[in-house]
mmCIF file of C-alpha atoms in Angstrom:
data_model
loop_
_atom_site.group_PDB
_atom_site.id
_atom_site.type_symbol
_atom_site.label_atom_id
_atom_site.label_comp_id
_atom_site.label_asym_id
_atom_site.label_seq_id
_atom_site.Cartn_x
_atom_site.Cartn_y
_atom_site.Cartn_z
ATOM 1 C CA UNK A 1 -19.810 149.947 -130.275
ATOM 2 C CA UNK A 2 -17.875 152.661 -132.105
ATOM 3 C CA UNK A 3 -16.078 153.715 -128.933
ATOM 4 C CA UNK A 4 -15.086 150.116 -128.266
ATOM 5 C CA UNK A 5 -13.752 149.723 -131.781
ATOM 6 C CA UNK A 6 -11.713 152.899 -131.412
ATOM 7 C CA UNK A 7 -10.415 151.659 -128.065
ATOM 8 C CA UNK A 8 -9.392 148.334 -129.575
ATOM 9 C CA UNK A 9 -7.749 150.050 -132.541
ATOM 10 C CA UNK A 10 -5.863 152.385 -130.206
ATOM 11 C CA UNK A 11 -4.674 149.430 -128.130
ATOM 12 C CA UNK A 12 -3.419 147.576 -131.199
ATOM 13 C CA UNK A 13 -1.551 150.680 -132.392
ATOM 14 C CA UNK A 14 0.034 151.154 -128.942
ATOM 15 C CA UNK A 15 1.094 147.523 -128.743
ATOM 16 C CA UNK A 16 2.496 147.622 -132.276
ATOM 17 C CA UNK A 17 4.496 150.735 -131.323
ATOM 18 C CA UNK A 18 5.925 148.931 -128.270
ATOM 19 C CA UNK A 19 6.939 145.982 -130.419
ATOM 20 C CA UNK A 20 8.534 148.240 -133.046
ATOM 21 C CA UNK A 21 10.496 150.132 -130.392
ATOM 22 C CA UNK A 22 11.767 146.924 -128.825
ATOM 23 C CA UNK A 23 12.789 145.397 -132.160
ATOM 24 C CA UNK A 24 14.474 148.608 -133.248
ATOM 25 C CA UNK A 25 16.515 148.752 -130.046
ATOM 26 C CA UNK A 26 17.359 145.039 -129.964
ATOM 27 C CA UNK A 27 20.597 143.889 -131.656
ATOM 28 C CA UNK A 28 18.820 141.801 -134.281
ATOM 29 C CA UNK A 29 21.929 141.160 -136.422
ATOM 30 C CA UNK A 30 23.889 139.859 -133.438
ATOM 31 C CA UNK A 31 20.955 137.704 -132.386
ATOM 32 C CA UNK A 32 20.892 136.225 -135.877
ATOM 33 C CA UNK A 33 24.591 135.327 -135.669
ATOM 34 C CA UNK A 34 24.091 133.583 -132.323
ATOM 35 C CA UNK A 35 21.079 131.614 -133.560
ATOM 36 C CA UNK A 36 23.064 130.521 -136.603
ATOM 37 C CA UNK A 37 25.628 128.887 -134.314
ATOM 38 C CA UNK A 38 23.216 126.460 -132.658
ATOM 39 C CA UNK A 39 21.336 123.534 -134.179
ATOM 40 C CA UNK A 40 17.647 123.488 -135.018
ATOM 41 C CA UNK A 41 17.039 120.662 -132.555
ATOM 42 C CA UNK A 42 18.548 122.806 -129.789
ATOM 43 C CA UNK A 43 16.203 125.670 -130.655
ATOM 44 C CA UNK A 44 13.317 123.183 -130.614
ATOM 45 C CA UNK A 45 14.368 121.948 -127.156
ATOM 46 C CA UNK A 46 14.518 125.511 -125.794
ATOM 47 C CA UNK A 47 11.095 126.312 -127.249
ATOM 48 C CA UNK A 48 9.709 123.130 -125.688
ATOM 49 C CA UNK A 49 11.111 124.129 -122.298
ATOM 50 C CA UNK A 50 9.602 127.606 -122.721
ATOM 51 C CA UNK A 51 6.268 125.968 -123.511
ATOM 52 C CA UNK A 52 6.577 123.926 -120.323
ATOM 53 C CA UNK A 53 7.434 127.029 -118.282
ATOM 54 C CA UNK A 54 4.455 129.011 -119.539
ATOM 55 C CA UNK A 55 2.219 125.980 -119.161
ATOM 56 C CA UNK A 56 3.236 125.732 -115.503
ATOM 57 C CA UNK A 57 2.894 129.492 -114.951
ATOM 58 C CA UNK A 58 -0.593 129.400 -116.450
ATOM 59 C CA UNK A 59 -1.374 126.250 -114.475
ATOM 60 C CA UNK A 60 -0.681 128.089 -111.234
ATOM 61 C CA UNK A 61 -3.189 130.836 -112.118
ATOM 62 C CA UNK A 62 -5.658 128.255 -113.484
ATOM 63 C CA UNK A 63 -5.557 126.342 -110.186
ATOM 64 C CA UNK A 64 -6.293 129.565 -108.287
ATOM 65 C CA UNK A 65 -9.309 130.348 -110.470
ATOM 66 C CA UNK A 66 -10.495 126.740 -110.825
ATOM 67 C CA UNK A 67 -10.765 126.304 -107.061
ATOM 68 C CA UNK A 68 -13.891 128.480 -107.187
ATOM 69 C CA UNK A 69 -14.647 128.340 -110.921
ATOM 70 C CA UNK A 70 -14.423 124.643 -111.934
ATOM 71 C CA UNK A 71 -15.483 125.522 -115.500
ATOM 72 C CA UNK A 72 -12.373 127.672 -116.110
ATOM 73 C CA UNK A 73 -10.540 126.490 -119.246
ATOM 74 C CA UNK A 74 -6.768 126.232 -119.410
ATOM 75 C CA UNK A 75 -5.950 127.140 -123.026
ATOM 76 C CA UNK A 76 -7.685 130.544 -123.093
ATOM 77 C CA UNK A 77 -5.899 131.403 -119.859
ATOM 78 C CA UNK A 78 -2.575 130.403 -121.468
ATOM 79 C CA UNK A 79 -3.202 132.986 -124.203
ATOM 80 C CA UNK A 80 -3.961 135.626 -121.577
ATOM 81 C CA UNK A 81 -0.795 134.760 -119.644
ATOM 82 C CA UNK A 82 1.295 135.192 -122.786
ATOM 83 C CA UNK A 83 -0.396 138.556 -123.326
ATOM 84 C CA UNK A 84 0.532 139.572 -119.793
ATOM 85 C CA UNK A 85 4.173 138.739 -120.453
ATOM 86 C CA UNK A 86 4.153 140.639 -123.732
ATOM 87 C CA UNK A 87 2.774 143.825 -122.208
ATOM 88 C CA UNK A 88 5.015 143.592 -119.126
ATOM 89 C CA UNK A 89 8.166 142.821 -121.099
ATOM 90 C CA UNK A 90 7.915 145.742 -123.488
ATOM 91 C CA UNK A 91 6.946 148.389 -120.947
ATOM 92 C CA UNK A 92 9.201 150.260 -118.550
ATOM 93 C CA UNK A 93 9.429 148.626 -115.141
ATOM 94 C CA UNK A 94 10.388 145.402 -113.352
ATOM 95 C CA UNK A 95 8.363 142.951 -115.467
ATOM 96 C CA UNK A 96 4.938 144.092 -114.310
ATOM 97 C CA UNK A 97 2.138 145.946 -116.052
ATOM 98 C CA UNK A 98 0.109 143.267 -117.818
ATOM 99 C CA UNK A 99 -1.807 142.036 -114.776
ATOM 100 C CA UNK A 100 -4.926 144.129 -115.555
ATOM 101 C CA UNK A 101 -5.408 141.858 -118.581
ATOM 102 C CA UNK A 102 -5.851 138.933 -116.192
ATOM 103 C CA UNK A 103 -8.452 140.858 -114.228
ATOM 104 C CA UNK A 104 -10.273 141.853 -117.414
ATOM 105 C CA UNK A 105 -10.326 138.261 -118.682
ATOM 106 C CA UNK A 106 -11.768 136.951 -115.426
ATOM 107 C CA UNK A 107 -14.460 139.621 -115.488
ATOM 108 C CA UNK A 108 -15.519 139.064 -119.082
ATOM 109 C CA UNK A 109 -15.034 135.332 -119.526
ATOM 110 C CA UNK A 110 -15.504 133.941 -116.011
ATOM 111 C CA UNK A 111 -18.059 136.433 -114.727
ATOM 112 C CA UNK A 112 -16.081 137.382 -111.624
ATOM 113 C CA UNK A 113 -16.530 140.748 -110.010
ATOM 114 C CA UNK A 114 -13.643 143.196 -110.232
ATOM 115 C CA UNK A 115 -12.698 142.674 -106.599
ATOM 116 C CA UNK A 116 -12.719 138.866 -106.745
ATOM 117 C CA UNK A 117 -10.833 138.833 -110.041
ATOM 118 C CA UNK A 118 -8.197 141.108 -108.530
ATOM 119 C CA UNK A 119 -7.935 138.854 -105.477
ATOM 120 C CA UNK A 120 -7.136 135.865 -107.721
ATOM 121 C CA UNK A 121 -4.440 137.853 -109.526
ATOM 122 C CA UNK A 122 -2.972 138.964 -106.175
ATOM 123 C CA UNK A 123 -2.707 135.319 -105.113
ATOM 124 C CA UNK A 124 -1.181 134.336 -108.457
ATOM 125 C CA UNK A 125 1.406 137.096 -108.085
ATOM 126 C CA UNK A 126 2.183 136.161 -104.471
ATOM 127 C CA UNK A 127 2.898 132.554 -105.432
ATOM 128 C CA UNK A 128 4.955 133.708 -108.414
ATOM 129 C CA UNK A 129 7.016 135.952 -106.163
ATOM 130 C CA UNK A 130 7.324 133.164 -103.592
ATOM 131 C CA UNK A 131 8.798 130.703 -106.110
ATOM 132 C CA UNK A 132 11.040 133.352 -107.663
ATOM 133 C CA UNK A 133 12.279 134.472 -104.267
ATOM 134 C CA UNK A 134 13.000 130.885 -103.214
ATOM 135 C CA UNK A 135 15.221 130.648 -106.278
ATOM 136 C CA UNK A 136 16.681 134.058 -105.543
ATOM 137 C CA UNK A 137 17.588 132.857 -102.058
ATOM 138 C CA UNK A 138 19.520 129.978 -103.600
ATOM 139 C CA UNK A 139 21.025 132.506 -105.984
ATOM 140 C CA UNK A 140 22.238 134.641 -103.109
ATOM 141 C CA UNK A 141 23.760 131.560 -101.482
ATOM 142 C CA UNK A 142 25.478 130.852 -104.796
ATOM 143 C CA UNK A 143 26.789 134.425 -104.896
ATOM 144 C CA UNK A 144 28.343 134.021 -101.453
ATOM 145 C CA UNK A 145 29.672 130.565 -102.292
ATOM 146 C CA UNK A 146 31.259 131.770 -105.523
ATOM 147 C CA UNK A 147 33.287 134.504 -103.840
ATOM 148 C CA UNK A 148 32.167 137.010 -106.425
ATOM 149 C CA UNK A 149 31.585 139.569 -103.635
ATOM 150 C CA UNK A 150 34.898 138.862 -101.957
ATOM 151 C CA UNK A 151 36.390 142.084 -100.664
ATOM 152 C CA UNK A 152 33.074 143.923 -100.767
ATOM 153 C CA UNK A 153 32.378 146.559 -98.154
ATOM 154 C CA UNK A 154 30.147 146.188 -95.108
ATOM 155 C CA UNK A 155 27.286 148.222 -96.636
ATOM 156 C CA UNK A 156 27.166 145.773 -99.536
ATOM 157 C CA UNK A 157 26.889 142.847 -97.127
ATOM 158 C CA UNK A 158 24.160 144.711 -95.252
ATOM 159 C CA UNK A 159 22.294 145.225 -98.523
ATOM 160 C CA UNK A 160 22.374 141.462 -99.113
ATOM 161 C CA UNK A 161 20.968 140.818 -95.634
ATOM 162 C CA UNK A 162 18.157 143.294 -96.299
ATOM 163 C CA UNK A 163 17.473 141.598 -99.634
ATOM 164 C CA UNK A 164 17.222 138.225 -97.912
ATOM 165 C CA UNK A 165 14.635 139.680 -95.546
ATOM 166 C CA UNK A 166 12.704 141.122 -98.483
ATOM 167 C CA UNK A 167 12.560 137.804 -100.328
ATOM 168 C CA UNK A 168 10.833 136.216 -97.337
ATOM 169 C CA UNK A 169 7.887 138.593 -97.706
ATOM 170 C CA UNK A 170 5.654 136.542 -100.097
ATOM 171 C CA UNK A 171 5.755 133.446 -97.872
ATOM 172 C CA UNK A 172 5.109 135.534 -94.752
ATOM 173 C CA UNK A 173 2.196 137.289 -96.477
ATOM 174 C CA UNK A 174 0.586 134.013 -97.562
ATOM 175 C CA UNK A 175 0.969 132.501 -94.079
ATOM 176 C CA UNK A 176 -0.553 135.604 -92.471
ATOM 177 C CA UNK A 177 -3.478 135.510 -94.896
ATOM 178 C CA UNK A 178 -3.995 131.844 -94.015
ATOM 179 C CA UNK A 179 -4.409 132.816 -90.349
ATOM 180 C CA UNK A 180 -6.650 135.801 -90.986
ATOM 181 C CA UNK A 181 -4.047 138.552 -90.715
ATOM 182 C CA UNK A 182 -4.067 141.153 -93.500
ATOM 183 C CA UNK A 183 -0.782 143.110 -93.663
ATOM 184 C CA UNK A 184 -1.761 145.528 -96.438
ATOM 185 C CA UNK A 185 -5.087 146.292 -94.776
ATOM 186 C CA UNK A 186 -3.270 146.969 -91.505
ATOM 187 C CA UNK A 187 -0.917 149.400 -93.241
ATOM 188 C CA UNK A 188 -3.854 151.170 -94.878
ATOM 189 C CA UNK A 189 -5.588 151.369 -91.497
ATOM 190 C CA UNK A 190 -2.544 153.111 -90.035
ATOM 191 C CA UNK A 191 -2.949 155.918 -92.578
ATOM 192 C CA UNK A 192 -6.126 157.082 -90.906
ATOM 193 C CA UNK A 193 -9.652 157.476 -92.215
ATOM 194 C CA UNK A 194 -8.987 160.646 -94.162
ATOM 195 C CA UNK A 195 -6.543 158.866 -96.469
ATOM 196 C CA UNK A 196 -8.662 155.760 -96.957
ATOM 197 C CA UNK A 197 -10.511 156.356 -100.199
ATOM 198 C CA UNK A 198 -12.317 154.048 -102.590
ATOM 199 C CA UNK A 199 -9.065 152.538 -103.897
ATOM 200 C CA UNK A 200 -7.882 151.703 -100.375
ATOM 201 C CA UNK A 201 -11.198 150.033 -99.539
ATOM 202 C CA UNK A 202 -10.999 148.031 -102.763
ATOM 203 C CA UNK A 203 -7.471 146.813 -101.942
ATOM 204 C CA UNK A 204 -8.593 145.806 -98.455
ATOM 205 C CA UNK A 205 -11.577 143.888 -99.853
ATOM 206 C CA UNK A 206 -9.362 142.083 -102.394
ATOM 207 C CA UNK A 207 -6.875 141.117 -99.691
ATOM 208 C CA UNK A 208 -9.676 139.751 -97.489
ATOM 209 C CA UNK A 209 -10.976 137.657 -100.388
ATOM 210 C CA UNK A 210 -7.456 136.329 -100.948
ATOM 211 C CA UNK A 211 -7.346 135.410 -97.268
ATOM 212 C CA UNK A 212 -10.659 133.555 -97.555
ATOM 213 C CA UNK A 213 -9.197 131.560 -100.440
ATOM 214 C CA UNK A 214 -6.156 130.595 -98.368
ATOM 215 C CA UNK A 215 -8.367 129.292 -95.569
ATOM 216 C CA UNK A 216 -10.887 127.460 -97.763
ATOM 217 C CA UNK A 217 -8.585 125.808 -100.291
ATOM 218 C CA UNK A 218 -5.575 124.437 -98.433
ATOM 219 C CA UNK A 219 -5.158 121.486 -100.829
ATOM 220 C CA UNK A 220 -5.268 123.809 -103.831
ATOM 221 C CA UNK A 221 -2.638 126.015 -102.220
ATOM 222 C CA UNK A 222 -0.291 123.031 -101.897
ATOM 223 C CA UNK A 223 -0.772 122.190 -105.588
ATOM 224 C CA UNK A 224 -0.270 125.843 -106.563
ATOM 225 C CA UNK A 225 2.955 126.022 -104.574
ATOM 226 C CA UNK A 226 4.234 122.823 -106.181
ATOM 227 C CA UNK A 227 3.490 124.077 -109.689
ATOM 228 C CA UNK A 228 5.164 127.409 -108.892
ATOM 229 C CA UNK A 229 8.354 125.723 -107.713
ATOM 230 C CA UNK A 230 8.403 123.476 -110.801
ATOM 231 C CA UNK A 231 8.120 126.552 -113.019
ATOM 232 C CA UNK A 232 10.995 128.203 -111.187
ATOM 233 C CA UNK A 233 13.140 125.071 -111.482
ATOM 234 C CA UNK A 234 12.383 124.868 -115.210
ATOM 235 C CA UNK A 235 13.526 128.476 -115.603
ATOM 236 C CA UNK A 236 16.952 127.736 -114.129
ATOM 237 C CA UNK A 237 17.186 124.501 -116.131
ATOM 238 C CA UNK A 238 16.572 126.466 -119.315
ATOM 239 C CA UNK A 239 19.463 128.804 -118.460
ATOM 240 C CA UNK A 240 21.706 125.769 -117.956
ATOM 241 C CA UNK A 241 20.626 124.436 -121.356
ATOM 242 C CA UNK A 242 21.416 127.760 -123.037
ATOM 243 C CA UNK A 243 24.887 127.772 -121.517
ATOM 244 C CA UNK A 244 25.436 124.146 -122.533
ATOM 245 C CA UNK A 245 24.326 124.726 -126.129
ATOM 246 C CA UNK A 246 26.796 127.618 -126.367
ATOM 247 C CA UNK A 247 29.616 125.371 -125.108
ATOM 248 C CA UNK A 248 29.875 127.108 -121.740
ATOM 249 C CA UNK A 249 30.810 124.663 -118.977
ATOM 250 C CA UNK A 250 30.395 125.927 -115.431
ATOM 251 C CA UNK A 251 29.863 124.350 -111.977
ATOM 252 C CA UNK A 252 26.378 124.349 -110.481
ATOM 253 C CA UNK A 253 26.953 127.300 -108.149
ATOM 254 C CA UNK A 254 28.423 129.402 -110.961
ATOM 255 C CA UNK A 255 25.411 128.732 -113.191
ATOM 256 C CA UNK A 256 22.996 129.702 -110.437
ATOM 257 C CA UNK A 257 25.002 132.888 -109.777
ATOM 258 C CA UNK A 258 24.900 133.832 -113.468
ATOM 259 C CA UNK A 259 21.157 133.130 -113.632
ATOM 260 C CA UNK A 260 20.601 135.264 -110.527
ATOM 261 C CA UNK A 261 22.421 138.229 -112.044
ATOM 262 C CA UNK A 262 20.228 137.959 -115.140
ATOM 263 C CA UNK A 263 17.056 137.775 -113.018
ATOM 264 C CA UNK A 264 18.076 140.886 -111.096
ATOM 265 C CA UNK A 265 18.823 142.689 -114.367
ATOM 266 C CA UNK A 266 15.140 142.546 -115.284
ATOM 267 C CA UNK A 267 14.367 144.688 -112.228
ATOM 268 C CA UNK A 268 16.025 147.631 -113.991
ATOM 269 C CA UNK A 269 13.471 150.273 -115.115
ATOM 270 C CA UNK A 270 14.050 149.463 -118.781
ATOM 271 C CA UNK A 271 11.886 147.584 -121.310
ATOM 272 C CA UNK A 272 12.987 143.954 -121.011
ATOM 273 C CA UNK A 273 16.021 144.977 -118.983
ATOM 274 C CA UNK A 274 17.564 146.243 -122.231
ATOM 275 C CA UNK A 275 21.309 146.612 -121.732
ATOM 276 C CA UNK A 276 21.185 145.547 -118.086
ATOM 277 C CA UNK A 277 20.810 141.863 -119.014
ATOM 278 C CA UNK A 278 23.799 141.944 -121.341
ATOM 279 C CA UNK A 279 25.928 143.782 -118.785
ATOM 280 C CA UNK A 280 25.003 141.329 -116.024
ATOM 281 C CA UNK A 281 26.063 138.330 -118.093
ATOM 282 C CA UNK A 282 29.349 139.881 -119.238
ATOM 283 C CA UNK A 283 30.268 140.846 -115.667
ATOM 284 C CA UNK A 284 29.212 137.619 -113.935
ATOM 285 C CA UNK A 285 30.398 135.101 -116.525
ATOM 286 C CA UNK A 286 33.577 137.124 -116.961
ATOM 287 C CA UNK A 287 34.322 136.485 -113.288
ATOM 288 C CA UNK A 288 34.487 132.761 -114.133
ATOM 289 C CA UNK A 289 36.794 133.304 -117.092
ATOM 290 C CA UNK A 290 34.119 133.192 -119.802
ATOM 291 C CA UNK A 291 34.880 135.544 -122.681
ATOM 292 C CA UNK A 292 32.711 138.612 -123.239
ATOM 293 C CA UNK A 293 31.668 137.271 -126.645
ATOM 294 C CA UNK A 294 30.341 134.044 -125.105
ATOM 295 C CA UNK A 295 28.596 135.933 -122.298
ATOM 296 C CA UNK A 296 26.928 138.273 -124.778
ATOM 297 C CA UNK A 297 25.821 135.219 -126.779
ATOM 298 C CA UNK A 298 23.985 133.902 -123.718
ATOM 299 C CA UNK A 299 22.231 137.238 -123.251
ATOM 300 C CA UNK A 300 21.360 137.484 -126.959
ATOM 301 C CA UNK A 301 19.819 134.018 -126.984
ATOM 302 C CA UNK A 302 17.741 134.951 -123.949
ATOM 303 C CA UNK A 303 16.793 138.177 -125.711
ATOM 304 C CA UNK A 304 15.698 136.289 -128.835
ATOM 305 C CA UNK A 305 13.516 134.010 -126.705
ATOM 306 C CA UNK A 306 11.858 136.915 -124.909
ATOM 307 C CA UNK A 307 11.268 138.906 -128.095
ATOM 308 C CA UNK A 308 9.584 135.903 -129.718
ATOM 309 C CA UNK A 309 7.334 135.108 -126.753
ATOM 310 C CA UNK A 310 6.676 138.776 -125.997
ATOM 311 C CA UNK A 311 5.793 139.472 -129.627
ATOM 312 C CA UNK A 312 3.321 136.591 -129.655
ATOM 313 C CA UNK A 313 1.907 137.917 -126.389
ATOM 314 C CA UNK A 314 1.388 141.394 -127.840
ATOM 315 C CA UNK A 315 -0.400 139.954 -130.868
ATOM 316 C CA UNK A 316 -2.687 137.973 -128.586
ATOM 317 C CA UNK A 317 -3.296 141.032 -126.397
ATOM 318 C CA UNK A 318 -4.246 143.169 -129.376
ATOM 319 C CA UNK A 319 -6.421 140.550 -131.029
ATOM 320 C CA UNK A 320 -8.340 138.922 -128.212
ATOM 321 C CA UNK A 321 -8.374 140.932 -125.005
ATOM 322 C CA UNK A 322 -10.688 143.891 -125.529
ATOM 323 C CA UNK A 323 -13.650 142.020 -126.925
ATOM 324 C CA UNK A 324 -16.917 143.945 -127.269
ATOM 325 C CA UNK A 325 -19.808 142.560 -125.340
ATOM 326 C CA UNK A 326 -20.799 141.936 -121.771
ATOM 327 C CA UNK A 327 -19.299 139.700 -119.100
ATOM 328 C CA UNK A 328 -20.442 136.104 -119.149
ATOM 329 C CA UNK A 329 -22.211 134.495 -116.192
ATOM 330 C CA UNK A 330 -21.649 137.506 -113.966
ATOM 331 C CA UNK A 331 -21.347 136.507 -110.336
ATOM 332 C CA UNK A 332 -22.879 139.129 -108.087
ATOM 333 C CA UNK A 333 -22.439 137.044 -104.954
ATOM 334 C CA UNK A 334 -19.131 138.604 -104.041
ATOM 335 C CA UNK A 335 -18.185 142.193 -103.521
#
């Protein structure tokens, strides 16, 4: 028990340090000025849309788990999903890092084995990437339509083509799993037996379990895909609302282009895309004649939203994730 308490205390301290670092680096005064320029009802609308987005994101994961665990409850999983965002947002990397919290929750609260819990998270991530990449594809079309890359060199065009091929990967992976083909396992097999350790075998087992899910729960997959696309659509709609509330009027393709540049900014190896988000908005919106001050206001409002949700997520992660005790209803049926 003492070791668990020390572990929980250490986690809370680490999460508090991440939050302090992010708040210290964030332009809080500028964020305050931007928030003062919009009405309370507009803030309430944005928060409601954010609630819808995270409800849909959690719903996707809940549908994955509920297909084989009908007793899974939605609200506790919503808290876990917020914790995942908080940890991922404040750590270095392209918005990943909190997924182990999902695995831990499924082990302790749903009684899933480590491998099966990981398989559910893999599926959740694949559908998340699929919906995001569908939007990114539209974003790339918007980039071409806008002419923002006019005069770019051939290597830049080639890079876009490669990116288009990359964004098709989640859909291809899901389809292959549905038909019993396991791409990651094949790649691991090509490494040879000497390089296939315990971790490799675990990844292969998780991928096979994900494939079993795809074959057994076709109806659930359709619902999961629909929820994922709704979440993605709500994300773009929120960006359009932010621009509208800040008196920025742009055509549809321009809005999608600006959203795409912001999405890509979060791939930068910085906590929350710090600096990259602001630069992306100034550059892209500036192309359409929007002043730098207005573009920065968009980025600051997005930053305020993410700091609020991420901060709540960190508090939830520190207070409810590492509970002492044993897993409930442990299922030993699956490897």
